[in-house]
XYZ file of C-alpha atoms in Angstrom:
569
model
C 58.624 40.333 -25.505
C 59.696 43.756 -26.737
C 57.260 45.217 -29.245
C 58.935 46.598 -32.340
C 55.868 48.493 -33.631
C 53.784 49.977 -30.803
C 51.049 51.120 -33.146
C 50.508 47.756 -34.869
C 51.326 45.353 -32.004
C 49.665 47.364 -29.199
C 47.279 50.113 -30.148
C 45.575 48.524 -33.150
C 45.312 45.289 -31.179
C 43.391 46.793 -28.283
C 41.023 48.953 -30.354
C 37.612 47.357 -30.045
C 38.678 45.618 -26.796
C 37.994 46.481 -23.145
C 41.215 47.417 -21.425
C 42.098 47.600 -17.733
C 44.672 50.319 -17.005
C 46.741 49.667 -13.875
C 48.602 52.936 -13.063
C 51.335 53.381 -10.455
C 51.389 56.318 -8.002
C 53.956 58.511 -9.698
C 53.692 61.656 -11.837
C 55.308 60.095 -14.910
C 52.697 57.328 -14.802
C 49.929 59.935 -14.393
C 51.177 61.786 -17.476
C 51.397 58.600 -19.551
C 47.812 57.815 -18.387
C 46.562 61.254 -19.478
C 48.064 60.792 -22.961
C 46.437 57.352 -23.272
C 43.087 58.622 -22.053
C 43.163 61.285 -24.733
C 43.931 58.663 -27.387
C 41.277 56.274 -26.072
C 38.676 59.064 -26.070
C 39.592 59.931 -29.646
C 39.173 56.314 -30.842
C 36.357 55.251 -28.482
C 38.380 52.573 -26.702
C 36.630 51.276 -23.588
C 38.784 51.183 -20.518
C 38.714 51.059 -16.707
C 41.356 52.904 -14.668
C 42.618 51.445 -11.398
C 45.466 53.211 -9.441
C 47.887 50.821 -7.734
C 50.301 51.935 -5.017
C 52.238 48.639 -4.723
C 52.394 44.955 -5.562
C 49.551 44.091 -3.151
C 47.252 46.604 -4.883
C 48.289 45.225 -8.265
C 47.489 41.632 -7.316
C 44.168 42.600 -5.712
C 43.114 44.659 -8.776
C 44.049 41.772 -11.089
C 42.094 39.229 -9.039
C 39.015 41.475 -8.947
C 38.990 42.148 -12.695
C 40.475 39.070 -14.362
C 37.029 37.663 -15.216
C 35.860 40.821 -17.042
C 39.119 41.712 -18.890
C 41.574 39.943 -21.129
C 43.780 42.967 -21.943
C 45.729 44.660 -19.130
C 47.988 47.687 -19.516
C 50.455 48.297 -16.646
C 52.038 51.735 -16.422
C 55.226 52.089 -14.392
C 54.721 48.738 -12.710
C 55.247 45.117 -13.609
C 58.438 45.058 -15.703
C 60.898 44.037 -12.988
C 59.104 40.890 -11.699
C 57.998 37.680 -13.379
C 54.402 38.741 -14.096
C 53.078 35.284 -14.930
C 54.429 33.768 -11.719
C 53.170 36.715 -9.629
C 49.633 36.878 -11.071
C 48.969 33.344 -12.385
C 46.762 34.546 -15.291
C 44.673 32.476 -17.724
C 46.385 31.545 -20.997
C 44.355 34.015 -23.029
C 45.297 37.011 -20.821
C 47.523 39.670 -22.414
C 49.723 42.071 -20.426
C 51.042 45.249 -22.046
C 53.724 46.794 -19.848
C 54.947 50.359 -20.174
C 57.396 50.736 -17.280
C 60.548 52.736 -16.568
C 61.866 50.313 -13.924
C 65.014 48.461 -14.916
C 66.249 45.799 -15.236
C 63.325 44.152 -17.020
C 62.740 40.611 -15.756
C 64.206 38.053 -18.223
C 61.027 35.963 -18.221
C 59.023 39.002 -19.343
C 61.592 39.707 -22.103
C 61.483 36.175 -23.536
C 57.770 35.450 -23.095
C 56.371 36.091 -26.572
C 52.735 35.088 -25.954
C 51.361 36.902 -22.916
C 53.758 39.717 -21.921
C 54.271 42.604 -24.404
C 56.762 45.297 -23.405
C 56.242 48.900 -24.547
C 59.808 49.896 -23.804
C 62.136 52.100 -25.864
C 64.756 49.900 -27.537
C 67.279 52.792 -27.606
C 67.855 52.344 -23.865
C 70.894 50.252 -22.983
C 68.989 47.285 -21.513
C 71.824 44.717 -21.460
C 69.451 41.720 -21.459
C 71.346 38.370 -21.323
C 71.098 36.084 -24.323
C 68.348 33.462 -24.255
C 70.732 30.499 -24.379
C 72.650 31.858 -21.325
C 69.480 31.843 -19.181
C 67.216 29.054 -20.491
C 68.043 25.548 -21.752
C 66.006 22.472 -22.721
C 66.985 19.516 -20.595
C 65.382 16.680 -22.511
C 68.302 14.285 -22.252
C 67.308 11.668 -24.676
C 68.754 8.280 -24.047
C 69.896 6.949 -27.368
C 69.311 3.314 -26.693
C 68.959 0.920 -29.554
C 67.301 -1.930 -27.700
C 67.542 -4.676 -30.307
C 71.249 -4.026 -30.972
C 72.169 -4.139 -27.233
C 70.337 -7.431 -26.923
C 72.372 -8.929 -29.756
C 75.682 -7.504 -28.395
C 78.005 -9.742 -26.391
C 78.888 -9.139 -22.677
C 82.070 -7.227 -23.508
C 80.235 -4.864 -25.893
C 77.459 -4.281 -23.367
C 80.032 -3.412 -20.691
C 81.817 -0.960 -23.056
C 78.519 0.754 -23.952
C 77.547 1.032 -20.312
C 80.869 2.684 -19.392
C 80.493 5.098 -22.300
C 76.980 6.010 -21.112
C 78.224 6.633 -17.564
C 81.060 8.888 -18.808
C 78.619 10.772 -21.068
C 76.117 11.280 -18.239
C 78.881 12.527 -15.909
C 80.061 14.982 -18.593
C 76.482 16.229 -19.056
C 76.054 16.729 -15.340
C 79.326 18.646 -15.102
C 78.341 20.823 -18.098
C 74.980 21.417 -16.431
C 76.627 22.510 -13.153
C 79.011 24.841 -14.999
C 76.114 26.285 -16.981
C 74.069 26.803 -13.789
C 76.976 28.576 -12.116
C 77.536 30.808 -15.202
C 73.761 31.512 -15.409
C 73.706 32.559 -11.724
C 76.634 34.909 -12.322
C 75.080 36.441 -15.456
C 71.705 36.951 -13.698
C 73.426 38.510 -10.646
C 75.319 40.971 -12.863
C 72.109 41.809 -14.741
C 69.802 42.156 -11.686
C 72.055 43.616 -8.990
C 71.388 47.292 -9.850
C 68.023 49.025 -10.086
C 67.711 52.048 -12.375
C 65.213 53.819 -14.692
C 64.770 54.053 -18.408
C 62.925 56.464 -20.741
C 59.878 58.125 -19.232
C 56.600 56.235 -19.874
C 54.892 59.548 -20.782
C 57.524 60.021 -23.543
C 56.879 56.477 -24.810
C 53.132 57.183 -25.007
C 53.722 60.545 -26.681
C 55.879 58.818 -29.316
C 52.966 56.442 -29.965
C 50.581 59.423 -30.412
C 53.103 61.113 -32.734
C 53.513 57.982 -34.888
C 49.725 57.876 -35.312
C 49.603 61.656 -36.092
C 47.322 62.201 -33.078
C 49.759 64.166 -30.923
C 48.365 67.361 -29.417
C 50.060 70.181 -27.551
C 48.486 68.916 -24.308
C 50.007 65.470 -24.831
C 53.401 67.060 -25.505
C 53.131 68.953 -22.223
C 52.334 65.760 -20.284
C 55.392 64.117 -21.860
C 57.502 67.076 -20.683
C 56.079 66.815 -17.150
C 56.779 63.057 -17.081
C 60.419 63.632 -17.993
C 60.738 66.459 -15.449
C 59.380 64.136 -12.741
C 62.271 61.745 -13.453
C 64.762 64.608 -13.254
C 63.378 66.054 -9.978
C 63.380 62.605 -8.359
C 66.950 62.026 -9.589
C 65.977 58.839 -11.415
C 68.002 59.529 -14.589
C 71.450 60.914 -15.319
C 72.007 64.541 -16.418
C 73.131 63.240 -19.812
C 69.902 61.228 -20.285
C 67.816 64.238 -19.193
C 69.534 66.618 -21.632
C 69.178 64.103 -24.514
C 65.443 63.630 -23.845
C 64.936 67.372 -23.485
C 66.504 67.752 -26.960
C 64.035 65.181 -28.409
C 61.062 67.022 -26.866
C 62.378 70.430 -27.893
C 61.968 69.479 -31.550
C 58.257 68.616 -30.946
C 57.836 71.888 -29.036
C 59.161 73.852 -32.032
C 56.810 71.945 -34.327
C 53.709 72.566 -32.191
C 54.453 76.114 -31.011
C 55.902 78.019 -33.965
C 53.584 81.008 -34.028
C 55.072 84.438 -34.753
C 54.896 87.450 -32.459
C 51.830 89.051 -34.202
C 49.833 85.879 -33.702
C 50.901 85.705 -30.065
C 49.503 89.121 -29.325
C 46.092 88.056 -30.619
C 45.892 84.685 -28.774
C 42.611 83.823 -27.154
C 42.277 83.541 -23.407
C 41.965 79.707 -23.449
C 44.957 78.989 -25.674
C 48.177 77.320 -24.454
C 51.759 77.759 -25.542
C 54.825 75.707 -24.563
C 58.308 77.218 -24.643
C 61.823 75.832 -24.126
C 63.909 77.903 -21.749
C 66.948 77.971 -19.570
C 65.504 78.626 -16.141
C 66.610 78.574 -12.498
C 66.858 75.540 -10.294
C 64.661 77.230 -7.710
C 61.536 75.432 -6.600
C 58.237 77.240 -7.305
C 59.900 80.649 -7.282
C 57.303 82.164 -9.679
C 54.509 81.206 -7.218
C 56.370 82.127 -4.011
C 58.752 84.828 -2.928
C 62.298 84.609 -4.204
C 63.563 84.529 -0.637
C 61.391 81.546 0.315
C 62.367 79.719 -2.857
C 66.129 80.243 -2.300
C 65.697 79.106 1.296
C 63.695 75.950 0.503
C 65.274 74.687 -2.749
C 67.548 71.694 -2.148
C 70.349 72.961 -4.456
C 70.739 76.430 -2.932
C 70.144 75.290 0.654
C 72.984 72.730 0.347
C 75.336 75.004 -1.579
C 74.973 77.933 0.849
C 74.650 75.674 3.961
C 71.558 77.515 5.099
C 71.250 75.443 8.327
C 74.230 77.409 9.707
C 74.491 81.077 10.753
C 77.375 81.475 8.317
C 75.185 80.083 5.509
C 72.405 82.510 6.305
C 74.949 85.333 6.219
C 76.105 84.070 2.797
C 72.513 84.193 1.554
C 72.310 87.882 2.562
C 75.637 88.516 0.766
C 74.348 86.697 -2.278
C 71.227 88.886 -2.407
C 73.374 91.989 -1.840
C 75.719 90.984 -4.676
C 72.743 90.848 -7.006
C 71.658 94.295 -5.826
C 68.135 93.096 -4.898
C 66.377 94.976 -2.072
C 65.057 92.652 0.694
C 61.586 94.203 0.327
C 61.445 93.016 -3.293
C 62.926 89.602 -2.549
C 60.516 88.801 0.335
C 57.268 89.710 -1.470
C 55.385 87.460 -3.865
C 57.243 87.042 -7.184
C 54.333 88.393 -9.240
C 54.360 91.598 -7.165
C 58.045 92.348 -7.803
C 59.065 95.270 -10.019
C 58.691 94.315 -13.684
C 62.207 95.589 -14.495
C 63.680 93.348 -11.762
C 61.700 90.327 -12.922
C 62.877 90.722 -16.514
C 66.580 90.765 -15.576
C 66.338 88.433 -12.609
C 67.633 85.253 -14.223
C 70.764 86.918 -15.555
C 71.452 88.680 -12.243
C 71.051 85.472 -10.230
C 73.194 83.441 -12.597
C 76.013 85.963 -12.559
C 76.123 86.082 -8.756
C 75.571 82.305 -8.361
C 78.858 81.614 -10.184
C 80.715 83.756 -7.618
C 79.095 81.752 -4.774
C 79.999 78.327 -6.225
C 76.529 77.534 -7.614
C 77.566 76.838 -11.176
C 74.628 74.566 -11.969
C 71.816 76.921 -10.940
C 70.636 77.201 -14.577
C 68.796 74.246 -16.046
C 67.118 73.337 -19.365
C 63.370 73.135 -18.975
C 59.996 74.051 -20.473
C 57.251 76.436 -19.468
C 53.564 76.556 -20.359
C 51.332 79.597 -20.661
C 47.525 79.384 -20.452
C 45.824 82.457 -21.838
C 47.280 85.763 -20.598
C 48.367 85.291 -16.997
C 48.830 81.642 -16.038
C 52.465 80.570 -16.522
C 53.982 77.402 -15.030
C 57.329 75.637 -15.270
C 57.243 71.859 -15.750
C 58.776 71.450 -12.293
C 55.913 73.458 -10.738
C 53.419 70.887 -12.059
C 55.543 67.975 -10.777
C 55.782 69.412 -7.240
C 52.061 70.174 -7.162
C 50.906 66.787 -8.554
C 53.217 64.831 -6.221
C 52.024 66.785 -3.179
C 48.397 66.139 -4.109
C 49.111 62.431 -4.631
C 50.865 62.001 -1.273
C 48.806 64.483 0.724
C 48.156 64.103 4.462
C 45.486 66.178 6.232
C 46.122 68.745 9.026
C 45.939 66.035 11.723
C 48.619 64.014 9.890
C 46.209 61.326 8.713
C 46.574 59.955 5.171
C 44.123 61.108 2.537
C 42.325 58.254 0.806
C 44.663 56.758 -1.835
C 42.256 56.737 -4.816
C 40.974 60.274 -4.027
C 44.519 61.595 -3.899
C 45.341 59.889 -7.189
C 42.291 61.387 -8.915
C 43.074 64.885 -7.600
C 46.669 64.627 -8.850
C 45.400 63.394 -12.236
C 42.954 66.306 -12.386
C 45.657 68.831 -11.623
C 47.367 67.922 -14.933
C 44.394 69.292 -16.911
C 44.464 73.036 -17.653
C 40.711 73.215 -16.895
C 41.455 72.434 -13.200
C 43.641 75.364 -12.187
C 42.047 75.471 -8.681
C 43.269 71.955 -7.979
C 46.735 72.872 -9.320
C 46.893 75.910 -7.046
C 45.950 73.739 -4.041
C 48.769 71.403 -5.052
C 51.256 74.260 -5.216
C 50.344 75.317 -1.644
C 50.804 71.741 -0.442
C 54.133 71.584 -2.282
C 55.371 74.741 -0.517
C 54.503 73.212 2.825
C 56.364 70.042 1.934
C 59.465 71.871 0.664
C 59.622 73.839 3.947
C 59.283 70.611 5.917
C 62.086 68.981 3.925
C 64.568 71.826 4.532
C 63.650 72.108 8.221
C 64.116 68.382 8.669
C 67.436 68.460 6.804
C 68.685 71.291 9.030
C 67.497 69.389 12.153
C 69.191 66.114 11.081
C 72.538 67.824 10.404
C 72.536 70.083 13.489
C 71.641 67.142 15.849
C 74.059 64.718 14.144
C 71.358 62.256 13.144
C 73.347 61.235 10.037
C 75.880 58.613 11.130
C 78.389 56.562 9.218
C 77.746 52.846 9.447
C 80.847 51.789 7.493
C 79.675 51.030 3.938
C 76.798 53.597 4.049
C 75.403 56.599 5.915
C 72.289 56.051 8.062
C 69.644 58.431 9.391
C 66.482 57.604 11.334
C 63.754 60.221 11.907
C 62.501 59.645 15.453
C 58.811 59.692 16.230
C 57.819 63.178 17.297
C 59.924 64.913 14.614
C 57.861 67.844 13.197
C 56.021 66.886 9.965
C 57.185 63.258 10.323
C 53.928 61.996 8.832
C 54.775 63.684 5.517
C 57.801 61.402 5.251
C 55.875 58.138 5.639
C 55.288 58.490 1.886
C 57.881 57.060 -0.540
C 58.347 60.077 -2.896
C 58.505 62.557 -0.025
C 61.015 60.389 1.874
C 63.034 59.945 -1.337
C 63.184 63.726 -1.933
C 64.155 64.303 1.726
C 66.899 61.656 1.528
C 68.443 63.209 -1.610
C 68.359 66.740 -0.125
C 69.841 65.400 3.155
C 72.663 63.575 1.354
C 73.566 66.672 -0.745
C 73.549 68.854 2.358
C 75.527 66.402 4.440
C 78.242 66.145 1.729
C 78.489 69.935 1.749
C 78.768 70.019 5.559
C 81.190 67.158 6.273
C 84.989 67.336 6.006
C 85.333 63.560 5.934
C 86.258 62.714 2.306
C 85.191 59.090 2.658
C 81.686 60.045 3.792
C 81.248 62.189 0.658
C 81.384 58.955 -1.443
C 78.881 56.919 0.596
C 75.243 56.061 -0.177
C 72.485 56.787 2.338
C 69.883 54.605 4.041
C 67.042 56.560 5.643
C 64.157 55.379 7.807
C 61.056 57.155 9.066
C 58.045 55.995 11.168
C 55.244 54.665 8.952
C 52.451 53.136 11.007
C 52.488 53.660 14.766
C 49.738 51.062 15.430
C 51.511 48.339 13.461
C 54.949 49.409 14.606
C 56.485 49.775 11.131
C 59.046 52.098 9.584
C 59.625 52.913 5.914
C 63.215 52.507 4.730
C 64.738 53.921 1.557
C 68.249 53.525 0.151
C 69.796 55.947 -2.328
C 73.078 55.695 -4.276
C 76.131 57.925 -3.641
C 76.010 61.540 -4.725
C 79.003 61.726 -7.078
C 79.483 63.607 -10.327
C 79.998 60.311 -12.197
C 76.914 58.732 -10.642
C 74.965 56.578 -13.085
C 71.903 56.591 -10.780
C 72.089 52.784 -10.381
C 70.879 51.641 -7.005
C 72.061 48.368 -5.378
C 69.942 48.632 -2.194
C 66.942 46.674 -3.614
C 68.797 43.370 -3.743
C 70.792 44.204 -0.583
C 67.554 44.790 1.380
C 66.121 41.441 0.184
C 69.268 39.499 1.269
C 69.552 41.306 4.619
C 65.920 40.589 5.415
C 66.251 36.943 4.322
C 69.434 36.273 6.383
C 67.947 37.669 9.614
C 64.293 36.640 9.166
C 63.380 40.325 9.588
C 59.691 41.100 9.054
C 59.804 43.211 5.957
C 57.248 44.090 3.303
C 58.663 44.586 -0.214
C 55.502 46.174 -1.610
C 56.817 49.131 -3.541
C 57.538 49.060 -7.275
C 60.932 50.652 -6.466
C 62.811 47.762 -4.835
C 64.965 50.160 -2.779
C 61.901 51.149 -0.663
C 60.707 48.659 1.960
C 58.597 48.566 5.138
C 60.147 47.032 8.290
C 59.064 46.201 11.831
C 60.636 48.596 14.337
C 61.877 45.716 16.586
C 63.780 44.186 13.648
C 65.510 47.413 12.685
C 68.820 46.822 14.493
C 69.393 43.231 13.307
C 68.387 44.242 9.758
C 70.925 47.100 9.816
C 73.694 44.799 11.188
C 73.024 42.303 8.371
C 73.055 45.142 5.785
C 76.428 46.427 7.150
C 78.076 42.957 6.979
C 76.607 42.339 3.542
C 77.944 45.577 2.036
C 81.311 45.675 3.920
């Protein structure tokens, strides 16, 4: 059931209760969690936090804690499956679900006793009407016993024939209704997409209760930026949500210049700005950032000698000396730094990079620490999916806690460590993209493009993680579109696979929608993967909250792909 009043129907209800927070492994969920933690601390709400990386974790956590808790809050997980069927809870258990995954399962929408949805109603949810999905089948036989006993043989025969006709009509109506229901549900469930950021939903709750702080606003901004970097929402949705947050930024950060000059060292200030679509450039050298940002690497085709020459021409057109460009950004001449954005934007238009400028927000801590929202997203994601130098996974809960800590301004050391990991990952992504294109690893399979990262590829362990593989897939698809002359291939989606667990012989597979200007970011691979696995008895694990990410046994890869090709042809 959708909650109309989040304050009354959710927050006031859980005050005085013990709550179990089940939080997914993504930055938007982390930010929503930080906002809630601040609210709970303010109102002395008792809670336990359990990170969950997939459905198996969610079920395990529920089974372990269902005896101690009656109130469960699920952040960025749980909306797109029938929760009651999946978890089999007691009748007095309450689930509050704040999740960006769409479509929301119809049983969750129409269950008004145990499932409460903290979901923004402004989103175009398109939920089917109750009567189109559910019906009561108590076919009451209207049989007046005493009258039929008194009726003669002819009357009995007539009534019997009428009853047979009526039953036949009811059965036909039932079949037609079932067929229509199946069609409606297929239309509703075939595409996977994302709604309003959970961090924004939680910030709205804090704002309604007049408990919103600048820190909470920053976490809402980071949550939205995470959706944009991972390409989960359309450009129009991003710009609309940025506009909504910009009004809050003006309200919280409206000091004048004189006050700014006398700010204390531990203060923070958020500002709206048009900045560059260059990853981590303020914490790197401009050259490294241009080389390792997906947008510029694809636009300039930096995996070719011609592209590298174009990068040199681009820098020359701006009039930037290589010595300045290749040193750390904070060491560049102040005069160059001040005019850098205008210089880059002017030259970018000449080189076909018309979208290099983007609306975003920055935060300043004290006198010297300045970060863009995208910097925080890259750092937190890298901490959350970190692998050590030997390629082994860091412990899941430890990584989650480190990523959560990096969102607090008191933990700048953790954030800096995250930025270094993010640089390593961005380099790995661009090197892998270049390798895949130069060795023709991207092949057309008919209805989609396909790429498999073979075992032994440098940094392949980094891409056994869902967010990292998703970012790689999106960069690869953009770059491939820029490199191919085949017009049909430019309109195709991409399926990408990478080794996951060598001992168990599994690969991780992700499907992403086509990269077109009119793209609505709706992804049909989730349902397609399920059907392809079902029809071939492939050994798959659908454990991720994003349905378009699955795990698959290496031996079943070819038959699974064949089924996917025939299904989508």
